[in-house]
GROMACS .gro file of C-alpha atoms in nm:
model
  210
    1UNK     CA    1 -14.358   1.075  12.095
    2UNK     CA    2 -14.282   1.133  11.725
    3UNK     CA    3 -14.483   0.823  11.639
    4UNK     CA    4 -14.782   0.934  11.840
    5UNK     CA    5 -14.764   1.283  11.687
    6UNK     CA    6 -14.744   1.151  11.330
    7UNK     CA    7 -15.121   1.121  11.292
    8UNK     CA    8 -15.342   1.388  11.131
    9UNK     CA    9 -15.436   1.688  11.339
   10UNK     CA   10 -15.772   1.836  11.248
   11UNK     CA   11 -15.684   2.165  11.417
   12UNK     CA   12 -15.380   2.239  11.201
   13UNK     CA   13 -15.329   2.382  10.854
   14UNK     CA   14 -15.043   2.237  10.652
   15UNK     CA   15 -14.725   2.065  10.765
   16UNK     CA   16 -14.577   2.360  10.949
   17UNK     CA   17 -14.906   2.432  11.126
   18UNK     CA   18 -14.937   2.065  11.219
   19UNK     CA   19 -14.587   2.047  11.366
   20UNK     CA   20 -14.645   2.365  11.570
   21UNK     CA   21 -14.979   2.231  11.698
   22UNK     CA   22 -14.819   1.906  11.806
   23UNK     CA   23 -14.534   2.089  11.972
   24UNK     CA   24 -14.772   2.307  12.170
   25UNK     CA   25 -14.964   1.995  12.285
   26UNK     CA   26 -14.644   1.818  12.391
   27UNK     CA   27 -14.527   2.125  12.587
   28UNK     CA   28 -14.870   2.150  12.752
   29UNK     CA   29 -14.858   1.786  12.864
   30UNK     CA   30 -14.499   1.816  12.983
   31UNK     CA   31 -14.590   2.130  13.175
   32UNK     CA   32 -14.857   1.938  13.363
   33UNK     CA   33 -14.604   1.673  13.459
   34UNK     CA   34 -14.315   1.886  13.583
   35UNK     CA   35 -14.176   2.241  13.600
   36UNK     CA   36 -13.822   2.373  13.617
   37UNK     CA   37 -13.667   2.337  13.964
   38UNK     CA   38 -13.624   2.652  14.171
   39UNK     CA   39 -13.283   2.660  14.347
   40UNK     CA   40 -13.401   2.948  14.570
   41UNK     CA   41 -13.709   2.759  14.687
   42UNK     CA   42 -13.504   2.442  14.737
   43UNK     CA   43 -13.253   2.620  14.959
   44UNK     CA   44 -13.535   2.792  15.152
   45UNK     CA   45 -13.718   2.465  15.213
   46UNK     CA   46 -13.393   2.287  15.301
   47UNK     CA   47 -13.346   2.552  15.574
   48UNK     CA   48 -13.708   2.562  15.695
   49UNK     CA   49 -13.791   2.189  15.695
   50UNK     CA   50 -13.569   2.090  15.990
   51UNK     CA   51 -13.718   2.371  16.198
   52UNK     CA   52 -14.067   2.256  16.099
   53UNK     CA   53 -13.991   1.893  16.180
   54UNK     CA   54 -13.849   1.973  16.524
   55UNK     CA   55 -14.175   2.154  16.608
   56UNK     CA   56 -14.392   1.879  16.465
   57UNK     CA   57 -14.208   1.571  16.602
   58UNK     CA   58 -13.997   1.487  16.902
   59UNK     CA   59 -13.751   1.303  16.677
   60UNK     CA   60 -13.709   1.152  16.330
   61UNK     CA   61 -13.540   0.814  16.336
   62UNK     CA   62 -13.354   0.644  16.051
   63UNK     CA   63 -13.216   0.291  16.037
   64UNK     CA   64 -12.847   0.362  15.985
   65UNK     CA   65 -12.764   0.016  15.853
   66UNK     CA   66 -13.036   0.030  15.590
   67UNK     CA   67 -12.935   0.388  15.499
   68UNK     CA   68 -12.577   0.268  15.436
   69UNK     CA   69 -12.716   0.002  15.201
   70UNK     CA   70 -12.908   0.269  15.007
   71UNK     CA   71 -12.594   0.486  14.984
   72UNK     CA   72 -12.400   0.195  14.844
   73UNK     CA   73 -12.677   0.125  14.594
   74UNK     CA   74 -12.679   0.490  14.486
   75UNK     CA   75 -12.318   0.449  14.377
   76UNK     CA   76 -12.406   0.173  14.131
   77UNK     CA   77 -12.313   0.312  13.785
   78UNK     CA   78 -12.585   0.354  13.522
   79UNK     CA   79 -12.859   0.215  13.745
   80UNK     CA   80 -13.128   0.452  13.885
   81UNK     CA   81 -13.300   0.419  14.223
   82UNK     CA   82 -13.680   0.386  14.245
   83UNK     CA   83 -13.817   0.428  14.599
   84UNK     CA   84 -14.150   0.249  14.662
   85UNK     CA   85 -14.299   0.397  14.976
   86UNK     CA   86 -14.583   0.351  15.212
   87UNK     CA   87 -14.789   0.669  15.249
   88UNK     CA   88 -14.918   0.784  15.588
   89UNK     CA   89 -14.933   1.161  15.559
   90UNK     CA   90 -14.883   1.454  15.322
   91UNK     CA   91 -14.555   1.522  15.512
   92UNK     CA   92 -14.406   1.204  15.365
   93UNK     CA   93 -14.291   1.358  15.039
   94UNK     CA   94 -14.107   1.662  15.183
   95UNK     CA   95 -13.963   1.447  15.462
   96UNK     CA   96 -13.821   1.183  15.225
   97UNK     CA   97 -13.690   1.448  14.985
   98UNK     CA   98 -13.504   1.620  15.268
   99UNK     CA   99 -13.351   1.293  15.392
  100UNK     CA  100 -13.230   1.188  15.046
  101UNK     CA  101 -13.090   1.530  14.965
  102UNK     CA  102 -12.920   1.570  15.301
  103UNK     CA  103 -12.754   1.225  15.262
  104UNK     CA  104 -12.606   1.317  14.926
  105UNK     CA  105 -12.826   1.083  14.722
  106UNK     CA  106 -12.972   1.377  14.526
  107UNK     CA  107 -13.300   1.555  14.490
  108UNK     CA  108 -13.564   1.299  14.398
  109UNK     CA  109 -13.859   1.336  14.161
  110UNK     CA  110 -14.156   1.269  14.385
  111UNK     CA  111 -14.482   1.151  14.228
  112UNK     CA  112 -14.759   1.356  14.392
  113UNK     CA  113 -15.124   1.253  14.396
  114UNK     CA  114 -15.417   1.471  14.292
  115UNK     CA  115 -15.374   1.827  14.408
  116UNK     CA  116 -15.670   2.060  14.376
  117UNK     CA  117 -15.488   2.390  14.434
  118UNK     CA  118 -15.299   2.521  14.124
  119UNK     CA  119 -15.068   2.727  14.345
  120UNK     CA  120 -14.973   2.431  14.559
  121UNK     CA  121 -14.919   2.216  14.251
  122UNK     CA  122 -14.691   2.483  14.102
  123UNK     CA  123 -14.497   2.508  14.428
  124UNK     CA  124 -14.449   2.132  14.458
  125UNK     CA  125 -14.336   2.111  14.094
  126UNK     CA  126 -14.066   2.373  14.166
  127UNK     CA  127 -13.948   2.152  14.452
  128UNK     CA  128 -13.926   1.830  14.247
  129UNK     CA  129 -14.283   1.707  14.252
  130UNK     CA  130 -14.424   1.544  13.939
  131UNK     CA  131 -14.788   1.487  13.848
  132UNK     CA  132 -14.983   1.273  13.608
  133UNK     CA  133 -15.119   1.488  13.324
  134UNK     CA  134 -15.494   1.552  13.343
  135UNK     CA  135 -15.586   1.356  13.032
  136UNK     CA  136 -15.853   1.088  13.027
  137UNK     CA  137 -15.661   0.831  12.821
  138UNK     CA  138 -15.305   0.805  12.949
  139UNK     CA  139 -15.244   0.465  12.798
  140UNK     CA  140 -15.309   0.577  12.444
  141UNK     CA  141 -15.198   0.852  12.212
  142UNK     CA  142 -14.981   1.154  12.277
  143UNK     CA  143 -15.025   1.196  12.659
  144UNK     CA  144 -14.916   0.833  12.722
  145UNK     CA  145 -14.619   0.872  12.487
  146UNK     CA  146 -14.501   1.189  12.653
  147UNK     CA  147 -14.532   1.032  12.998
  148UNK     CA  148 -14.339   0.725  12.886
  149UNK     CA  149 -14.064   0.940  12.739
  150UNK     CA  150 -14.048   1.159  13.054
  151UNK     CA  151 -14.006   0.860  13.289
  152UNK     CA  152 -13.738   0.716  13.061
  153UNK     CA  153 -13.547   1.043  13.075
  154UNK     CA  154 -13.573   1.056  13.457
  155UNK     CA  155 -13.440   0.704  13.488
  156UNK     CA  156 -13.170   0.753  13.224
  157UNK     CA  157 -13.039   1.065  13.402
  158UNK     CA  158 -13.034   0.864  13.729
  159UNK     CA  159 -13.257   1.097  13.915
  160UNK     CA  160 -13.409   0.917  14.216
  161UNK     CA  161 -13.777   0.850  14.163
  162UNK     CA  162 -14.016   0.832  14.462
  163UNK     CA  163 -14.352   0.657  14.419
  164UNK     CA  164 -14.614   0.627  14.693
  165UNK     CA  165 -14.801   0.301  14.663
  166UNK     CA  166 -15.119   0.404  14.841
  167UNK     CA  167 -15.314   0.712  14.934
  168UNK     CA  168 -15.299   0.845  15.293
  169UNK     CA  169 -15.576   0.713  15.522
  170UNK     CA  170 -15.687   0.467  15.248
  171UNK     CA  171 -15.711   0.093  15.246
  172UNK     CA  172 -15.391  -0.102  15.186
  173UNK     CA  173 -15.422  -0.141  14.811
  174UNK     CA  174 -15.221  -0.016  14.518
  175UNK     CA  175 -15.347   0.332  14.423
  176UNK     CA  176 -15.431   0.402  14.058
  177UNK     CA  177 -15.165   0.677  14.022
  178UNK     CA  178 -14.902   0.442  14.157
  179UNK     CA  179 -15.012   0.173  13.915
  180UNK     CA  180 -14.975   0.420  13.627
  181UNK     CA  181 -14.622   0.529  13.732
  182UNK     CA  182 -14.511   0.170  13.785
  183UNK     CA  183 -14.629   0.078  13.441
  184UNK     CA  184 -14.404   0.352  13.296
  185UNK     CA  185 -14.104   0.221  13.490
  186UNK     CA  186 -14.171  -0.132  13.363
  187UNK     CA  187 -14.200  -0.007  13.005
  188UNK     CA  188 -13.870   0.179  13.035
  189UNK     CA  189 -13.705  -0.152  13.134
  190UNK     CA  190 -13.878  -0.347  12.859
  191UNK     CA  191 -13.778  -0.088  12.596
  192UNK     CA  192 -13.416  -0.091  12.713
  193UNK     CA  193 -13.407   0.275  12.818
  194UNK     CA  194 -13.208   0.166  13.126
  195UNK     CA  195 -13.031  -0.164  13.182
  196UNK     CA  196 -13.174  -0.215  13.529
  197UNK     CA  197 -13.355  -0.041  13.815
  198UNK     CA  198 -13.280  -0.071  14.186
  199UNK     CA  199 -13.604  -0.093  14.383
  200UNK     CA  200 -13.580   0.045  14.738
  201UNK     CA  201 -13.881  -0.029  14.965
  202UNK     CA  202 -13.938   0.252  15.217
  203UNK     CA  203 -14.155   0.223  15.527
  204UNK     CA  204 -14.264   0.550  15.691
  205UNK     CA  205 -14.444   0.528  16.029
  206UNK     CA  206 -14.552   0.780  16.287
  207UNK     CA  207 -14.649   0.745  16.652
  208UNK     CA  208 -14.926   0.985  16.559
  209UNK     CA  209 -14.967   1.074  16.195
  210UNK     CA  210 -14.978   1.449  16.134
   0.00000   0.00000   0.00000
């Protein structure tokens, strides 16, 4: 990030003005990616979601043997978990977050696709959702550097990261947002930010998708 912010900024005046301008840009990009978690909202959703699921579905089934493998993997020191998931419905993110949190794995950071409503985006960020910043060139310059640094910090702090590989009701191909997030994970490994990453494939299926 410091390297990307070392270039000249035409909108600043002097060194102090330049540093302040870069700092404001970095905070703006970071604010588009995430927001501080809300413990009150998390507790409320943790209480409401089971009631919502029992009204929406007859049952939610987990493979206990595979869940035990994930729990053992979560105890691996210094190695973060990255969940690569199929995507059938907008319920997938809250459902998977609830399962991981209730099993003691921790609250994951869930990569959310494009969200048109600013209020919904703000709510999901408070619950652990993360978004790609709305910049045209993510692979270059300051936005890409901030996103790289953010993913490295998430992995280094061993927060579970959930990535959906496709868009709901779309063809079975890797979605562009998923490609962008996966590139950041790969760069974190190549740069040595974390020694390794445990990839957990997750399949989510519904008898009737909500």
